[in-house]
Amino acid sequence: MKTILRYVFQLTFLVIVLACQDDDWAPYPDWNENVGAATKIAVNANRNRYKISNGLSNEFIEFTLNVDGYDLTEVASVELRLSFFRGTTTLGPVLLRTVESFPSTVQVTAQEAVTAIGSGLTLNSLQNGDSFRLTFPIITTDGRRLTVALNSELCTNAAQPLFGSCSVAWNVVN
């Protein structure tokens, strides 16, 4: 009889302990809960720099911008944040524009770039070796802002969920 009571007591204790635990038996995070989105970018190889010799007023870079929310994240828009680099000088990032439909073909003229950067930068002041870079913060429909910039093949061939965006960089050449 004592043995039966001991087993009943132990079983009752075990049931009480288990009933008080959280339902989450997995100590690791649920990756589906925190899935982000990624930009998918294809740069036009014929329009990937500003050539001074062509006349900067006619120059533009071009790329196709798409997004992948992995069927879990809805993307509302992507910001195009522009930075300028000359030697050790960096200007920006500044908001160039916002894209809200995907896929989109994006063109950035040299004039548009220098106007957005401001700080006295003009078409005539651009020099061989100057460079620009766009980063792409992603805004989700639930209000999250995904800003981790990744430079990897995930930008064009997404293999796994990630947060953030990729970048596009180009130079001014003679």
mmCIF file of C-alpha atoms in Angstrom:
data_model
loop_
_atom_site.group_PDB
_atom_site.id
_atom_site.type_symbol
_atom_site.label_atom_id
_atom_site.label_comp_id
_atom_site.label_asym_id
_atom_site.label_seq_id
_atom_site.Cartn_x
_atom_site.Cartn_y
_atom_site.Cartn_z
ATOM 1 C CA MET A 1 0.000 0.000 0.000
ATOM 2 C CA LYS A 2 2.841 2.366 0.851
ATOM 3 C CA THR A 3 4.364 1.710 -2.563
ATOM 4 C CA ILE A 4 1.112 2.600 -4.318
ATOM 5 C CA LEU A 5 0.756 5.809 -2.296
ATOM 6 C CA ARG A 6 4.353 6.727 -3.072
ATOM 7 C CA TYR A 7 3.716 6.302 -6.827
ATOM 8 C CA VAL A 8 0.467 8.276 -6.624
ATOM 9 C CA PHE A 9 2.248 11.058 -4.735
ATOM 10 C CA GLN A 10 5.107 11.139 -7.276
ATOM 11 C CA LEU A 11 2.698 11.106 -10.209
ATOM 12 C CA THR A 12 0.630 13.925 -8.666
ATOM 13 C CA PHE A 13 3.794 15.962 -8.058
ATOM 14 C CA LEU A 14 4.937 15.413 -11.640
ATOM 15 C CA VAL A 15 1.554 16.465 -13.046
ATOM 16 C CA ILE A 16 1.610 19.673 -10.947
ATOM 17 C CA VAL A 17 5.171 20.532 -12.041
ATOM 18 C CA LEU A 18 4.420 19.933 -15.714
ATOM 19 C CA ALA A 19 1.188 21.927 -15.543
ATOM 20 C CA CYS A 20 3.078 24.956 -14.238
ATOM 21 C CA GLN A 21 5.623 25.014 -17.081
ATOM 22 C CA ASP A 22 5.331 27.191 -20.169
ATOM 23 C CA ASP A 23 4.140 25.560 -23.344
ATOM 24 C CA ASP A 24 7.434 26.382 -25.067
ATOM 25 C CA TRP A 25 9.536 23.267 -24.713
ATOM 26 C CA ALA A 26 12.108 24.456 -27.270
ATOM 27 C CA PRO A 27 14.796 26.698 -25.757
ATOM 28 C CA TYR A 28 15.801 28.070 -29.175
ATOM 29 C CA PRO A 29 14.135 30.983 -31.033
ATOM 30 C CA ASP A 30 11.447 30.437 -33.641
ATOM 31 C CA TRP A 31 13.088 31.718 -36.843
ATOM 32 C CA ASN A 32 9.707 32.052 -38.562
ATOM 33 C CA GLU A 33 8.710 34.586 -35.930
ATOM 34 C CA ASN A 34 11.529 36.969 -36.872
ATOM 35 C CA VAL A 35 11.876 36.520 -40.621
ATOM 36 C CA GLY A 36 12.775 39.647 -42.474
ATOM 37 C CA ALA A 37 13.047 40.337 -46.156
ATOM 38 C CA ALA A 38 15.799 40.904 -48.660
ATOM 39 C CA THR A 39 16.288 43.055 -51.696
ATOM 40 C CA LYS A 40 17.132 41.338 -54.960
ATOM 41 C CA ILE A 41 19.184 43.570 -57.227
ATOM 42 C CA ALA A 42 20.318 43.161 -60.832
ATOM 43 C CA VAL A 43 22.615 45.957 -62.035
ATOM 44 C CA ASN A 44 22.627 46.878 -65.730
ATOM 45 C CA ALA A 45 26.244 46.174 -66.779
ATOM 46 C CA ASN A 46 26.059 48.946 -69.409
ATOM 47 C CA ARG A 47 24.868 51.513 -66.871
ATOM 48 C CA ASN A 48 26.982 50.938 -63.759
ATOM 49 C CA ARG A 49 29.126 54.125 -63.555
ATOM 50 C CA TYR A 50 29.157 57.816 -64.386
ATOM 51 C CA LYS A 51 31.574 58.596 -67.243
ATOM 52 C CA ILE A 52 32.912 62.137 -67.290
ATOM 53 C CA SER A 53 33.837 61.756 -70.978
ATOM 54 C CA ASN A 54 30.158 61.138 -71.874
ATOM 55 C CA GLY A 55 29.075 64.379 -70.220
ATOM 56 C CA LEU A 56 27.771 63.920 -66.700
ATOM 57 C CA SER A 57 24.449 65.596 -67.490
ATOM 58 C CA ASN A 58 23.572 62.524 -69.623
ATOM 59 C CA GLU A 59 24.849 59.843 -67.247
ATOM 60 C CA PHE A 60 22.772 57.503 -65.093
ATOM 61 C CA ILE A 61 23.112 54.140 -63.402
ATOM 62 C CA GLU A 62 20.376 51.552 -63.692
ATOM 63 C CA PHE A 63 19.312 48.431 -61.818
ATOM 64 C CA THR A 64 16.256 46.310 -61.181
ATOM 65 C CA LEU A 65 15.068 46.266 -57.580
ATOM 66 C CA ASN A 66 12.893 43.465 -56.248
ATOM 67 C CA VAL A 67 12.134 42.194 -52.746
ATOM 68 C CA ASP A 68 11.660 38.779 -51.205
ATOM 69 C CA GLY A 69 9.663 38.424 -47.997
ATOM 70 C CA TYR A 70 9.915 34.616 -48.055
ATOM 71 C CA ASP A 71 6.100 34.366 -48.083
ATOM 72 C CA LEU A 72 6.161 35.476 -44.437
ATOM 73 C CA THR A 73 6.971 39.204 -44.508
ATOM 74 C CA GLU A 74 5.014 41.789 -46.489
ATOM 75 C CA VAL A 75 7.117 44.670 -47.777
ATOM 76 C CA ALA A 76 5.491 48.088 -48.041
ATOM 77 C CA SER A 77 8.442 49.988 -49.499
ATOM 78 C CA VAL A 78 12.182 50.221 -49.892
ATOM 79 C CA GLU A 79 14.101 53.425 -49.226
ATOM 80 C CA LEU A 80 17.027 54.349 -51.440
ATOM 81 C CA ARG A 81 19.657 55.892 -49.140
ATOM 82 C CA LEU A 82 22.536 57.565 -51.006
ATOM 83 C CA SER A 83 26.083 58.196 -49.762
ATOM 84 C CA PHE A 84 28.999 59.936 -51.503
ATOM 85 C CA PHE A 85 32.696 59.128 -51.036
ATOM 86 C CA ARG A 86 35.820 61.080 -52.012
ATOM 87 C CA GLY A 87 39.006 59.834 -50.392
ATOM 88 C CA THR A 88 38.357 59.982 -46.654
ATOM 89 C CA THR A 89 35.327 62.269 -47.036
ATOM 90 C CA THR A 90 31.875 60.747 -46.708
ATOM 91 C CA LEU A 91 28.605 62.610 -47.223
ATOM 92 C CA GLY A 92 25.270 61.037 -46.417
ATOM 93 C CA PRO A 93 23.426 58.802 -46.302
ATOM 94 C CA VAL A 94 20.463 60.855 -47.484
ATOM 95 C CA LEU A 95 17.059 59.680 -48.660
ATOM 96 C CA LEU A 96 17.074 59.696 -52.460
ATOM 97 C CA ARG A 97 13.563 58.248 -52.940
ATOM 98 C CA THR A 98 11.195 55.506 -51.863
ATOM 99 C CA VAL A 99 10.131 52.609 -54.108
ATOM 100 C CA GLU A 100 6.741 51.018 -53.439
ATOM 101 C CA SER A 101 6.166 48.619 -56.365
ATOM 102 C CA PHE A 102 8.264 45.593 -57.207
ATOM 103 C CA PRO A 103 10.039 44.714 -59.359
ATOM 104 C CA SER A 104 11.058 48.246 -60.387
ATOM 105 C CA THR A 105 13.698 49.509 -62.766
ATOM 106 C CA VAL A 106 15.571 52.280 -60.979
ATOM 107 C CA GLN A 107 17.657 54.935 -62.708
ATOM 108 C CA VAL A 108 19.760 57.452 -60.789
ATOM 109 C CA THR A 109 21.093 60.326 -62.857
ATOM 110 C CA ALA A 110 24.325 62.062 -61.932
ATOM 111 C CA GLN A 111 22.371 65.303 -61.482
ATOM 112 C CA GLU A 112 19.881 63.630 -59.170
ATOM 113 C CA ALA A 113 22.715 62.164 -57.097
ATOM 114 C CA VAL A 114 24.627 65.437 -56.598
ATOM 115 C CA THR A 115 21.403 67.337 -55.862
ATOM 116 C CA ALA A 116 20.403 64.792 -53.203
ATOM 117 C CA ILE A 117 23.843 64.852 -51.547
ATOM 118 C CA GLY A 118 23.977 68.663 -51.529
ATOM 119 C CA SER A 119 26.856 70.163 -49.491
ATOM 120 C CA GLY A 120 28.049 72.131 -52.521
ATOM 121 C CA LEU A 121 28.528 69.046 -54.674
ATOM 122 C CA THR A 122 27.828 69.749 -58.365
ATOM 123 C CA LEU A 123 28.232 67.897 -61.644
ATOM 124 C CA ASN A 124 31.298 70.022 -62.418
ATOM 125 C CA SER A 125 32.910 69.195 -59.066
ATOM 126 C CA LEU A 126 32.757 65.404 -59.585
ATOM 127 C CA GLN A 127 36.189 63.856 -60.081
ATOM 128 C CA ASN A 128 37.591 60.586 -61.355
ATOM 129 C CA GLY A 129 37.526 58.151 -58.429
ATOM 130 C CA ASP A 130 34.556 59.670 -56.601
ATOM 131 C CA SER A 131 31.960 57.070 -55.721
ATOM 132 C CA PHE A 132 28.372 56.700 -54.638
ATOM 133 C CA ARG A 133 26.576 53.923 -52.771
ATOM 134 C CA LEU A 134 22.906 53.149 -52.275
ATOM 135 C CA THR A 135 21.645 51.114 -49.354
ATOM 136 C CA PHE A 136 18.101 49.820 -49.175
ATOM 137 C CA PRO A 137 16.295 49.877 -45.817
ATOM 138 C CA ILE A 138 13.138 47.800 -46.116
ATOM 139 C CA ILE A 139 9.873 48.986 -44.560
ATOM 140 C CA THR A 140 7.408 46.178 -43.792
ATOM 141 C CA THR A 141 3.628 46.527 -43.732
ATOM 142 C CA ASP A 142 3.684 45.951 -39.964
ATOM 143 C CA GLY A 143 5.975 48.981 -39.527
ATOM 144 C CA ARG A 144 9.335 47.289 -39.023
ATOM 145 C CA ARG A 145 12.386 48.869 -40.603
ATOM 146 C CA LEU A 146 14.977 46.309 -41.718
ATOM 147 C CA THR A 147 18.341 48.013 -42.111
ATOM 148 C CA VAL A 148 21.131 45.468 -41.808
ATOM 149 C CA ALA A 149 23.074 45.759 -45.061
ATOM 150 C CA LEU A 150 24.409 42.527 -46.463
ATOM 151 C CA ASN A 151 26.782 42.209 -49.383
ATOM 152 C CA SER A 152 26.475 38.617 -50.456
ATOM 153 C CA GLU A 153 24.909 36.426 -53.061
ATOM 154 C CA LEU A 154 21.778 36.454 -50.900
ATOM 155 C CA CYS A 155 20.983 39.757 -52.625
ATOM 156 C CA THR A 156 20.428 38.057 -55.956
ATOM 157 C CA ASN A 157 19.861 34.436 -54.960
ATOM 158 C CA ALA A 158 18.254 34.328 -51.544
ATOM 159 C CA ALA A 159 18.824 30.992 -49.854
ATOM 160 C CA GLN A 160 17.587 31.683 -46.354
ATOM 161 C CA PRO A 161 15.626 34.301 -44.408
ATOM 162 C CA LEU A 162 17.534 37.374 -43.305
ATOM 163 C CA PHE A 163 17.005 40.888 -42.146
ATOM 164 C CA GLY A 164 17.860 43.847 -44.268
ATOM 165 C CA SER A 165 19.198 44.853 -47.552
ATOM 166 C CA CYS A 166 22.070 44.937 -49.958
ATOM 167 C CA SER A 167 23.857 47.846 -51.573
ATOM 168 C CA VAL A 168 24.790 49.129 -55.008
ATOM 169 C CA ALA A 169 27.969 51.138 -55.485
ATOM 170 C CA TRP A 170 29.357 52.927 -58.519
ATOM 171 C CA ASN A 171 32.246 55.203 -59.451
ATOM 172 C CA VAL A 172 32.864 58.342 -61.437
ATOM 173 C CA VAL A 173 35.400 57.566 -64.179
ATOM 174 C CA ASN A 174 37.064 59.559 -66.970
#
